[in-house]
JSON list of C-alpha atoms in Angstrom, two decimals:
[
{"chain": "A", "resi": 127, "resn": "MET", "atom": "CA", "xyz": [115.29, 86.18, -25.76]},
{"chain": "A", "resi": 128, "resn": "VAL", "atom": "CA", "xyz": [117.49, 89.27, -25.48]},
{"chain": "A", "resi": 129, "resn": "GLU", "atom": "CA", "xyz": [117.84, 89.55, -29.24]},
{"chain": "A", "resi": 130, "resn": "ALA", "atom": "CA", "xyz": [114.09, 89.11, -29.73]},
{"chain": "A", "resi": 131, "resn": "ILE", "atom": "CA", "xyz": [113.45, 91.90, -27.22]},
{"chain": "A", "resi": 132, "resn": "ARG", "atom": "CA", "xyz": [115.93, 94.21, -28.93]},
{"chain": "A", "resi": 133, "resn": "SER", "atom": "CA", "xyz": [114.33, 93.54, -32.29]},
{"chain": "A", "resi": 134, "resn": "ALA", "atom": "CA", "xyz": [110.82, 94.15, -30.95]},
{"chain": "A", "resi": 135, "resn": "GLU", "atom": "CA", "xyz": [111.84, 97.39, -29.23]},
{"chain": "A", "resi": 136, "resn": "LEU", "atom": "CA", "xyz": [113.18, 98.74, -32.53]},
{"chain": "A", "resi": 137, "resn": "GLN", "atom": "CA", "xyz": [109.66, 98.46, -33.94]},
{"chain": "A", "resi": 138, "resn": "THR", "atom": "CA", "xyz": [107.79, 100.13, -31.08]},
{"chain": "A", "resi": 139, "resn": "SER", "atom": "CA", "xyz": [107.94, 102.99, -28.59]},
{"chain": "A", "resi": 140, "resn": "GLY", "atom": "CA", "xyz": [107.30, 100.51, -25.79]},
{"chain": "A", "resi": 141, "resn": "GLU", "atom": "CA", "xyz": [109.74, 99.06, -23.30]},
{"chain": "A", "resi": 142, "resn": "ILE", "atom": "CA", "xyz": [110.09, 95.31, -22.89]},
{"chain": "A", "resi": 143, "resn": "ARG", "atom": "CA", "xyz": [111.86, 93.71, -19.95]},
{"chain": "A", "resi": 144, "resn": "LEU", "atom": "CA", "xyz": [112.61, 90.13, -19.09]},
{"chain": "A", "resi": 145, "resn": "PHE", "atom": "CA", "xyz": [112.81, 89.19, -15.41]},
{"chain": "A", "resi": 146, "resn": "VAL", "atom": "CA", "xyz": [114.03, 85.69, -14.57]},
{"chain": "A", "resi": 147, "resn": "GLU", "atom": "CA", "xyz": [114.32, 84.19, -11.12]},
{"chain": "A", "resi": 148, "resn": "SER", "atom": "CA", "xyz": [114.50, 80.70, -9.71]},
{"chain": "A", "resi": 149, "resn": "LYS", "atom": "CA", "xyz": [111.32, 80.56, -7.64]},
{"chain": "A", "resi": 150, "resn": "CYS", "atom": "CA", "xyz": [108.14, 82.61, -7.58]},
{"chain": "A", "resi": 151, "resn": "SER", "atom": "CA", "xyz": [107.26, 84.03, -4.19]},
{"chain": "A", "resi": 152, "resn": "PHE", "atom": "CA", "xyz": [103.56, 84.20, -5.15]},
{"chain": "A", "resi": 153, "resn": "ILE", "atom": "CA", "xyz": [101.12, 81.44, -6.04]},
{"chain": "A", "resi": 154, "resn": "ASN", "atom": "CA", "xyz": [100.10, 83.28, -9.20]},
{"chain": "A", "resi": 155, "resn": "PRO", "atom": "CA", "xyz": [103.03, 84.44, -11.36]},
{"chain": "A", "resi": 156, "resn": "VAL", "atom": "CA", "xyz": [100.93, 87.34, -12.67]},
{"chain": "A", "resi": 157, "resn": "ASP", "atom": "CA", "xyz": [100.86, 88.78, -9.14]},
{"chain": "A", "resi": 158, "resn": "ARG", "atom": "CA", "xyz": [104.65, 88.59, -8.98]},
{"chain": "A", "resi": 159, "resn": "ALA", "atom": "CA", "xyz": [104.93, 90.22, -12.42]},
{"chain": "A", "resi": 160, "resn": "ILE", "atom": "CA", "xyz": [102.67, 93.07, -11.27]},
{"chain": "A", "resi": 161, "resn": "GLU", "atom": "CA", "xyz": [104.81, 93.57, -8.16]},
{"chain": "A", "resi": 162, "resn": "LEU", "atom": "CA", "xyz": [108.02, 93.66, -10.21]},
{"chain": "A", "resi": 163, "resn": "PHE", "atom": "CA", "xyz": [106.45, 95.94, -12.81]},
{"chain": "A", "resi": 164, "resn": "GLY", "atom": "CA", "xyz": [105.84, 98.50, -10.07]},
{"chain": "A", "resi": 165, "resn": "LYS", "atom": "CA", "xyz": [109.25, 98.07, -8.43]},
{"chain": "A", "resi": 166, "resn": "LEU", "atom": "CA", "xyz": [110.95, 98.57, -11.80]},
{"chain": "A", "resi": 167, "resn": "ASN", "atom": "CA", "xyz": [108.86, 101.73, -12.43]},
{"chain": "A", "resi": 168, "resn": "MET", "atom": "CA", "xyz": [107.78, 100.35, -15.77]},
{"chain": "A", "resi": 169, "resn": "HIS", "atom": "CA", "xyz": [104.51, 102.30, -15.56]},
{"chain": "A", "resi": 170, "resn": "GLN", "atom": "CA", "xyz": [106.46, 105.48, -16.30]},
{"chain": "A", "resi": 171, "resn": "THR", "atom": "CA", "xyz": [106.60, 105.07, -20.09]},
{"chain": "A", "resi": 172, "resn": "GLN", "atom": "CA", "xyz": [104.97, 107.95, -21.91]},
{"chain": "A", "resi": 173, "resn": "ASP", "atom": "CA", "xyz": [102.29, 105.85, -23.59]},
{"chain": "A", "resi": 174, "resn": "ARG", "atom": "CA", "xyz": [101.94, 103.34, -20.73]},
{"chain": "A", "resi": 175, "resn": "ASN", "atom": "CA", "xyz": [103.03, 100.62, -23.14]},
{"chain": "A", "resi": 176, "resn": "ALA", "atom": "CA", "xyz": [105.72, 98.72, -21.23]},
{"chain": "A", "resi": 177, "resn": "VAL", "atom": "CA", "xyz": [105.66, 94.92, -21.06]},
{"chain": "A", "resi": 178, "resn": "LEU", "atom": "CA", "xyz": [107.27, 92.64, -18.49]},
{"chain": "A", "resi": 179, "resn": "VAL", "atom": "CA", "xyz": [107.96, 88.99, -19.28]},
{"chain": "A", "resi": 180, "resn": "TYR", "atom": "CA", "xyz": [108.37, 87.13, -15.99]},
{"chain": "A", "resi": 181, "resn": "ILE", "atom": "CA", "xyz": [109.84, 83.63, -15.69]},
{"chain": "A", "resi": 182, "resn": "ALA", "atom": "CA", "xyz": [110.36, 81.54, -12.55]},
{"chain": "A", "resi": 183, "resn": "LEU", "atom": "CA", "xyz": [112.56, 78.70, -13.78]},
{"chain": "A", "resi": 184, "resn": "LYS", "atom": "CA", "xyz": [112.39, 76.10, -11.00]},
{"chain": "A", "resi": 185, "resn": "ASP", "atom": "CA", "xyz": [108.67, 76.68, -10.47]},
{"chain": "A", "resi": 186, "resn": "LYS", "atom": "CA", "xyz": [108.07, 76.54, -14.25]},
{"chain": "A", "resi": 187, "resn": "GLN", "atom": "CA", "xyz": [105.91, 79.65, -14.13]},
{"chain": "A", "resi": 188, "resn": "LEU", "atom": "CA", "xyz": [105.51, 82.39, -16.69]},
{"chain": "A", "resi": 189, "resn": "ALA", "atom": "CA", "xyz": [103.58, 85.64, -16.90]},
{"chain": "A", "resi": 190, "resn": "VAL", "atom": "CA", "xyz": [103.44, 88.47, -19.41]},
{"chain": "A", "resi": 191, "resn": "PHE", "atom": "CA", "xyz": [102.17, 91.76, -18.00]},
{"chain": "A", "resi": 192, "resn": "GLY", "atom": "CA", "xyz": [101.44, 94.79, -20.15]},
{"chain": "A", "resi": 193, "resn": "ASP", "atom": "CA", "xyz": [100.77, 98.30, -18.87]},
{"chain": "A", "resi": 194, "resn": "GLU", "atom": "CA", "xyz": [97.30, 99.79, -19.30]},
{"chain": "A", "resi": 195, "resn": "GLY", "atom": "CA", "xyz": [98.03, 101.61, -22.57]},
{"chain": "A", "resi": 196, "resn": "ILE", "atom": "CA", "xyz": [99.07, 98.50, -24.45]},
{"chain": "A", "resi": 197, "resn": "HIS", "atom": "CA", "xyz": [96.64, 96.22, -22.64]},
{"chain": "A", "resi": 198, "resn": "GLN", "atom": "CA", "xyz": [93.66, 98.37, -23.70]},
{"chain": "A", "resi": 199, "resn": "ARG", "atom": "CA", "xyz": [94.80, 98.18, -27.32]},
{"chain": "A", "resi": 200, "resn": "LEU", "atom": "CA", "xyz": [95.50, 94.45, -27.41]},
{"chain": "A", "resi": 201, "resn": "GLY", "atom": "CA", "xyz": [93.16, 92.84, -24.87]},
{"chain": "A", "resi": 202, "resn": "GLN", "atom": "CA", "xyz": [93.51, 89.81, -22.59]},
{"chain": "A", "resi": 203, "resn": "SER", "atom": "CA", "xyz": [93.29, 87.19, -25.33]},
{"chain": "A", "resi": 204, "resn": "PHE", "atom": "CA", "xyz": [96.44, 88.62, -26.94]},
{"chain": "A", "resi": 205, "resn": "TRP", "atom": "CA", "xyz": [98.41, 88.13, -23.69]},
{"chain": "A", "resi": 206, "resn": "ASN", "atom": "CA", "xyz": [97.05, 84.61, -23.24]},
{"chain": "A", "resi": 207, "resn": "ASP", "atom": "CA", "xyz": [98.15, 83.74, -26.78]},
{"chain": "A", "resi": 208, "resn": "GLU", "atom": "CA", "xyz": [101.61, 85.21, -26.19]},
{"chain": "A", "resi": 209, "resn": "VAL", "atom": "CA", "xyz": [102.07, 83.16, -23.02]},
{"chain": "A", "resi": 210, "resn": "GLU", "atom": "CA", "xyz": [101.10, 80.01, -24.93]},
{"chain": "A", "resi": 211, "resn": "LYS", "atom": "CA", "xyz": [103.60, 80.84, -27.69]},
{"chain": "A", "resi": 212, "resn": "ILE", "atom": "CA", "xyz": [106.41, 81.37, -25.18]},
{"chain": "A", "resi": 213, "resn": "ILE", "atom": "CA", "xyz": [105.58, 78.16, -23.32]},
{"chain": "A", "resi": 214, "resn": "GLY", "atom": "CA", "xyz": [105.65, 76.33, -26.65]},
{"chain": "A", "resi": 215, "resn": "GLN", "atom": "CA", "xyz": [109.23, 77.49, -27.18]},
{"chain": "A", "resi": 216, "resn": "PHE", "atom": "CA", "xyz": [110.49, 76.04, -23.88]}
]
């Protein structure tokens, strides 16, 4: 995952972070990803194009959250597809 993130960041101005924890403290992993996104100040990228990949291992939960700049360009279906691709790799 780390190498894939490094490779992707070389091709974009965006910031990509992976956050892994054992259990998700929220029912919906997207809510936890949004909370972490804010705590990590990921909204401070110039083009608002940061992405957080959140994984809760024991709970088997995953979320991908993109800031408003990248989300407006790609749309919700893109994120849904990316989550499905990642789940397929596990």
